[in-house]
PDB file of C-alpha atoms in Angstrom:
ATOM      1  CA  UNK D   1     215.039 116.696 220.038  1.00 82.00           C
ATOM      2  CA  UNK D   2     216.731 120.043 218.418  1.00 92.00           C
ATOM      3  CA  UNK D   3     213.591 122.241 218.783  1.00 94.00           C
ATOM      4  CA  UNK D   4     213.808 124.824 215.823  1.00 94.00           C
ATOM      5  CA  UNK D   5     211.840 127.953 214.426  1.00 93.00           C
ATOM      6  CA  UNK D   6     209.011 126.337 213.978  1.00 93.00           C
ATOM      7  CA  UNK D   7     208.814 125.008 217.952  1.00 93.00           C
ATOM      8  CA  UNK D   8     209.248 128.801 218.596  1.00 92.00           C
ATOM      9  CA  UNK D   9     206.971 130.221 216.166  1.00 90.00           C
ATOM     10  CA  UNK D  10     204.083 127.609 218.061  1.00 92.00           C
ATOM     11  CA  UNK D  11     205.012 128.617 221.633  1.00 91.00           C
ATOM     12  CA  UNK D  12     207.007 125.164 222.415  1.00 93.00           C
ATOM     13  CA  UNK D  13     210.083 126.556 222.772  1.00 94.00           C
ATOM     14  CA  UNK D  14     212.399 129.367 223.380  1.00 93.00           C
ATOM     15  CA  UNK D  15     214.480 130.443 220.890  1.00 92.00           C
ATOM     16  CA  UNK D  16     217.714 130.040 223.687  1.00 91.00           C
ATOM     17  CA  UNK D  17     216.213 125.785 223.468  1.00 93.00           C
ATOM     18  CA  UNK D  18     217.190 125.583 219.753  1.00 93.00           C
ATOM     19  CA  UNK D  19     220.327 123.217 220.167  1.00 91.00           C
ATOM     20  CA  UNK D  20     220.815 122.946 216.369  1.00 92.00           C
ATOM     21  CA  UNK D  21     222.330 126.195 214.641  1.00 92.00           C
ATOM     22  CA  UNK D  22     224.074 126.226 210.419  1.00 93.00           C
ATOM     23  CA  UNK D  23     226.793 127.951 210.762  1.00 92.00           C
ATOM     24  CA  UNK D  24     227.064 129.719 207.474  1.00 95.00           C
ATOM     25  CA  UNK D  25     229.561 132.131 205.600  1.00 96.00           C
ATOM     26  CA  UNK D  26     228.868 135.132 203.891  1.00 97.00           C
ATOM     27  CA  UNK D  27     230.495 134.437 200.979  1.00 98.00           C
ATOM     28  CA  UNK D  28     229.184 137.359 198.603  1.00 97.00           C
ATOM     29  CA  UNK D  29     227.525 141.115 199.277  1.00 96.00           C
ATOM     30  CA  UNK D  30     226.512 142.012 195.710  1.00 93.00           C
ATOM     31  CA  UNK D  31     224.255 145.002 196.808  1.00 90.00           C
ATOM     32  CA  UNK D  32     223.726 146.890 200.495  1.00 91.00           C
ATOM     33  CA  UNK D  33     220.479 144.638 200.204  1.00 95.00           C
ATOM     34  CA  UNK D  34     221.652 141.317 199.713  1.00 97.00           C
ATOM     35  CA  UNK D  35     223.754 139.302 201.093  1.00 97.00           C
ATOM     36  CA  UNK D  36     225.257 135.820 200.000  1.00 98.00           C
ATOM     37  CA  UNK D  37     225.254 132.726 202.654  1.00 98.00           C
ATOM     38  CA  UNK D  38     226.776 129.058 201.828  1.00 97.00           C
ATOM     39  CA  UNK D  39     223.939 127.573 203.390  1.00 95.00           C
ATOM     40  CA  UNK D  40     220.859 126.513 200.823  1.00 94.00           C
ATOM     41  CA  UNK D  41     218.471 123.715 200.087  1.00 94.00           C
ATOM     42  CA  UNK D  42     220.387 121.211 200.651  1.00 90.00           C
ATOM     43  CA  UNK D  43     221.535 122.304 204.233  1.00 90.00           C
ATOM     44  CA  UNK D  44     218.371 124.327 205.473  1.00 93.00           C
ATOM     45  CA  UNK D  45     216.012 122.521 203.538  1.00 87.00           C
ATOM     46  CA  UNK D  46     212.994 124.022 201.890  1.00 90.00           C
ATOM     47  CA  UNK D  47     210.470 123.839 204.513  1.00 88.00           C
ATOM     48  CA  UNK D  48     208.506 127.440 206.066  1.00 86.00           C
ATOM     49  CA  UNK D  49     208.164 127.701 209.675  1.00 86.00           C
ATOM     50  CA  UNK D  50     204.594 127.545 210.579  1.00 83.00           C
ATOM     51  CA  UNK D  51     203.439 128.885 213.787  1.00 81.00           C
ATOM     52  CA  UNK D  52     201.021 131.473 216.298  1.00 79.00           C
ATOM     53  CA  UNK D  53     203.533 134.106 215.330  1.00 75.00           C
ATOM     54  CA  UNK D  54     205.199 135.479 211.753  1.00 74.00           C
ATOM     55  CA  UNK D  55     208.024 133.658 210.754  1.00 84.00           C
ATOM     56  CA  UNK D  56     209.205 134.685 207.106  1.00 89.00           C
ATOM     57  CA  UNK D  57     211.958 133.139 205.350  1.00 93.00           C
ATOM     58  CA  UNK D  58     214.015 129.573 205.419  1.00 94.00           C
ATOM     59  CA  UNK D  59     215.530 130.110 208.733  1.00 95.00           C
ATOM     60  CA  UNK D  60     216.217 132.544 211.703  1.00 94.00           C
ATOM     61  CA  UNK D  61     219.473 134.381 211.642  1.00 95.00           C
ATOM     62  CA  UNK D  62     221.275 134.953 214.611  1.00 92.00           C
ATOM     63  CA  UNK D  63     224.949 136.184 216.115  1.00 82.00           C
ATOM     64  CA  UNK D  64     227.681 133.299 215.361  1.00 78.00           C
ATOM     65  CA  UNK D  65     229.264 133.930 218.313  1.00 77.00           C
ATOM     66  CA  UNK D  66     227.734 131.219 220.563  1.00 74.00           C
ATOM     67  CA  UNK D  67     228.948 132.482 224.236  1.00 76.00           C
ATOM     68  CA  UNK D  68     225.893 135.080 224.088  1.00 80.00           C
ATOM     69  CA  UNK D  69     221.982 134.148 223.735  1.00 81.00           C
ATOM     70  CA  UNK D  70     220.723 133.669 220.277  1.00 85.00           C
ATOM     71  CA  UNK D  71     219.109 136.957 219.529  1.00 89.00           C
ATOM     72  CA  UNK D  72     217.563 136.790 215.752  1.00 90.00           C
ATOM     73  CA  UNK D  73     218.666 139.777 213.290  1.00 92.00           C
ATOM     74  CA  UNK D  74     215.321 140.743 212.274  1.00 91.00           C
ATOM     75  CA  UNK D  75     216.987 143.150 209.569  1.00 94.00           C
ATOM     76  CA  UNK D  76     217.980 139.719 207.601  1.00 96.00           C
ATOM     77  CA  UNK D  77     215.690 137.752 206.138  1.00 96.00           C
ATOM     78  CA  UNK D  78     216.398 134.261 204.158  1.00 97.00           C
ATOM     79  CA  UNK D  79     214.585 134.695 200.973  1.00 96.00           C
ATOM     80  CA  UNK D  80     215.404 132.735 198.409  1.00 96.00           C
ATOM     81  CA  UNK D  81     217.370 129.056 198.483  1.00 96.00           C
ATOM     82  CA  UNK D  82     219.429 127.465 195.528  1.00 96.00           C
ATOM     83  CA  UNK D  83     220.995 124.387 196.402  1.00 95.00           C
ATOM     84  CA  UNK D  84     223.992 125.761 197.961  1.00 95.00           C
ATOM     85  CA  UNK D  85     223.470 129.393 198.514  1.00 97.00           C
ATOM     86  CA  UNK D  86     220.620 131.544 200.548  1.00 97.00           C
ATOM     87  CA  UNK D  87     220.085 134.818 199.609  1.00 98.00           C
ATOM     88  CA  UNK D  88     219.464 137.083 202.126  1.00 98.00           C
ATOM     89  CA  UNK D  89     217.016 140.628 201.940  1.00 97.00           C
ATOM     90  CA  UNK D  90     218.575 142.989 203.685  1.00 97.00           C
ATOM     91  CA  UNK D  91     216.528 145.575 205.848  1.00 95.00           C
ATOM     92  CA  UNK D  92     218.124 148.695 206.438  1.00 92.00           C
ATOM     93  CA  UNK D  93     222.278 147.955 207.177  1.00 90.00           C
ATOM     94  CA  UNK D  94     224.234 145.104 207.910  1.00 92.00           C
ATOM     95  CA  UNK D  95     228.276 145.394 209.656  1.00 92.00           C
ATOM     96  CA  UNK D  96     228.076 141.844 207.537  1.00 94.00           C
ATOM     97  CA  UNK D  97     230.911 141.218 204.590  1.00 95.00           C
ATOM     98  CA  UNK D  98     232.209 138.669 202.480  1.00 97.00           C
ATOM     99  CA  UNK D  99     233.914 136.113 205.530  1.00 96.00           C
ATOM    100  CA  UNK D 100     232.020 136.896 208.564  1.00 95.00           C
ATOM    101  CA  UNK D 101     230.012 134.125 210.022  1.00 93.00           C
ATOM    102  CA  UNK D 102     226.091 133.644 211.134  1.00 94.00           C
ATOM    103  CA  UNK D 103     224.347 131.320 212.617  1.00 93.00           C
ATOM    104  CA  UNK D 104     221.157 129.859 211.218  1.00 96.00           C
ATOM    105  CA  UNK D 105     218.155 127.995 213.556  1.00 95.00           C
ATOM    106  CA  UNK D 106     216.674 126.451 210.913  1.00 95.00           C
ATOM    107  CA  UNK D 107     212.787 125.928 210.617  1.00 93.00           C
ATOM    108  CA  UNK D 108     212.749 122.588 210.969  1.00 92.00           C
ATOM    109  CA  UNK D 109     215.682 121.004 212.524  1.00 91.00           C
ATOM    110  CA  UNK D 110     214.695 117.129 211.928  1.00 86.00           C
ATOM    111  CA  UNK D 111     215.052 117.909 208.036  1.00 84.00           C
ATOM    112  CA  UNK D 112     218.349 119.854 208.681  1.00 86.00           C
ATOM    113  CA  UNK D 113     219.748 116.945 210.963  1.00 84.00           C
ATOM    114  CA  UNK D 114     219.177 114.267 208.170  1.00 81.00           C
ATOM    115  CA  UNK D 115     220.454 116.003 205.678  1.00 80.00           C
ATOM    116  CA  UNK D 116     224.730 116.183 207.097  1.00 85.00           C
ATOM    117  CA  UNK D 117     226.625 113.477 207.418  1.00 89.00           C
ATOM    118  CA  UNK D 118     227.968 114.470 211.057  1.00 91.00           C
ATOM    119  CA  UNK D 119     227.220 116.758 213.450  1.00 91.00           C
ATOM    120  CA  UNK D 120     229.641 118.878 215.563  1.00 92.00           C
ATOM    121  CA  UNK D 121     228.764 119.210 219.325  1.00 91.00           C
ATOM    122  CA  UNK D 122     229.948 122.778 220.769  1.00 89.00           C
ATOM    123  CA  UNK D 123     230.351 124.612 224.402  1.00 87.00           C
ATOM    124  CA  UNK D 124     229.715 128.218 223.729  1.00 82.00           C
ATOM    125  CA  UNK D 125     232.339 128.173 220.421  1.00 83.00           C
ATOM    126  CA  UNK D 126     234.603 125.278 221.724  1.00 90.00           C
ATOM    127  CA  UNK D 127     233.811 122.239 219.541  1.00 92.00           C
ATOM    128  CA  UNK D 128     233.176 119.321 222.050  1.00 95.00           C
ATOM    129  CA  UNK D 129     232.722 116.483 219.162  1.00 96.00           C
ATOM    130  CA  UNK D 130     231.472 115.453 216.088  1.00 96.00           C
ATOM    131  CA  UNK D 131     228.937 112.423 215.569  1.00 92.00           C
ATOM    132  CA  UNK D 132     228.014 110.972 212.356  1.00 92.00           C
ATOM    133  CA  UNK D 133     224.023 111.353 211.659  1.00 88.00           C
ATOM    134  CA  UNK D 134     223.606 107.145 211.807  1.00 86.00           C
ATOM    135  CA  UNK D 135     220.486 107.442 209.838  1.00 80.00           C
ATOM    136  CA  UNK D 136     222.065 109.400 206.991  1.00 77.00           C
ATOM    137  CA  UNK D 137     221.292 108.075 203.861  1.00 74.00           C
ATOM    138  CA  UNK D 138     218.451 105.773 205.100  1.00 73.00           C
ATOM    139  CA  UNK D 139     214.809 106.529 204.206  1.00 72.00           C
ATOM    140  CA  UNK D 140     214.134 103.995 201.443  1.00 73.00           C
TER     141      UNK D 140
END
């Protein structure tokens, strides 16, 4: 119902469809390389994105600022999750520091969407709502 980097990486979507975004903090910038984000496992889940075209890492990073299209920051590249934190390879320069936000499409969205409790509906970067995930907590 999301669509995610996986629905783009096959052709079924556009990467503008992807109605479910992380919004993650950098929270650390330990070398011009690497970033810190306080999104991991257990918000972007583990899963690759399979697809017709490349798509490395556990999730497409994109501008937080929601008024423009998503266009993803090929320069950053999720490489490694813990269960809290990604780390994030960083190709060439980022204007990135400790504070600033991202947006992640995740590659795959239904995984992402059962592991919150709520999600938070948003115009552009107005916040609309929030709805609790009713099948949180469910899968016996």
């Amino acid at each position: 119902m999301y669509f995610d980097r996986t629905q783009v990486a096959l052709g079924a979507a556009a990467l503008d469809d992807c109605a479910l975004t992380v919004l993650a903090t950098v929270v650390s910038k330990p070398a011009a390389t690497r970033i810190i984000l306080d999104c991991g496992s257990k918000t972007l889940s583990s899963d690759q994105a399979r697809g017709l075209t490349a798509a490395p890492g556990f999730g497409a990073i994109v501008d937080a600022d929601a008024t423009r299209p998503p266009e993803i920051d090929e320069s950053l590249v999720i490489e490694r999750l813990s269960e809290e934190h990604a780390t994030v390879r960083v190709d060439g320069t980022t204007r990135l520091v400790p504070g600033d936000r991202v947006r992640v499409v995740p590659n795959h969205s239904c995984v992402v969407s059962n592991l919150v409790d709520a999600v938070q509906l948003v115009d552009g970067n107005e916040l609309i709502d929030t709805l609790p995930v009713a099948a949180r907590g469910r899968i016996r």
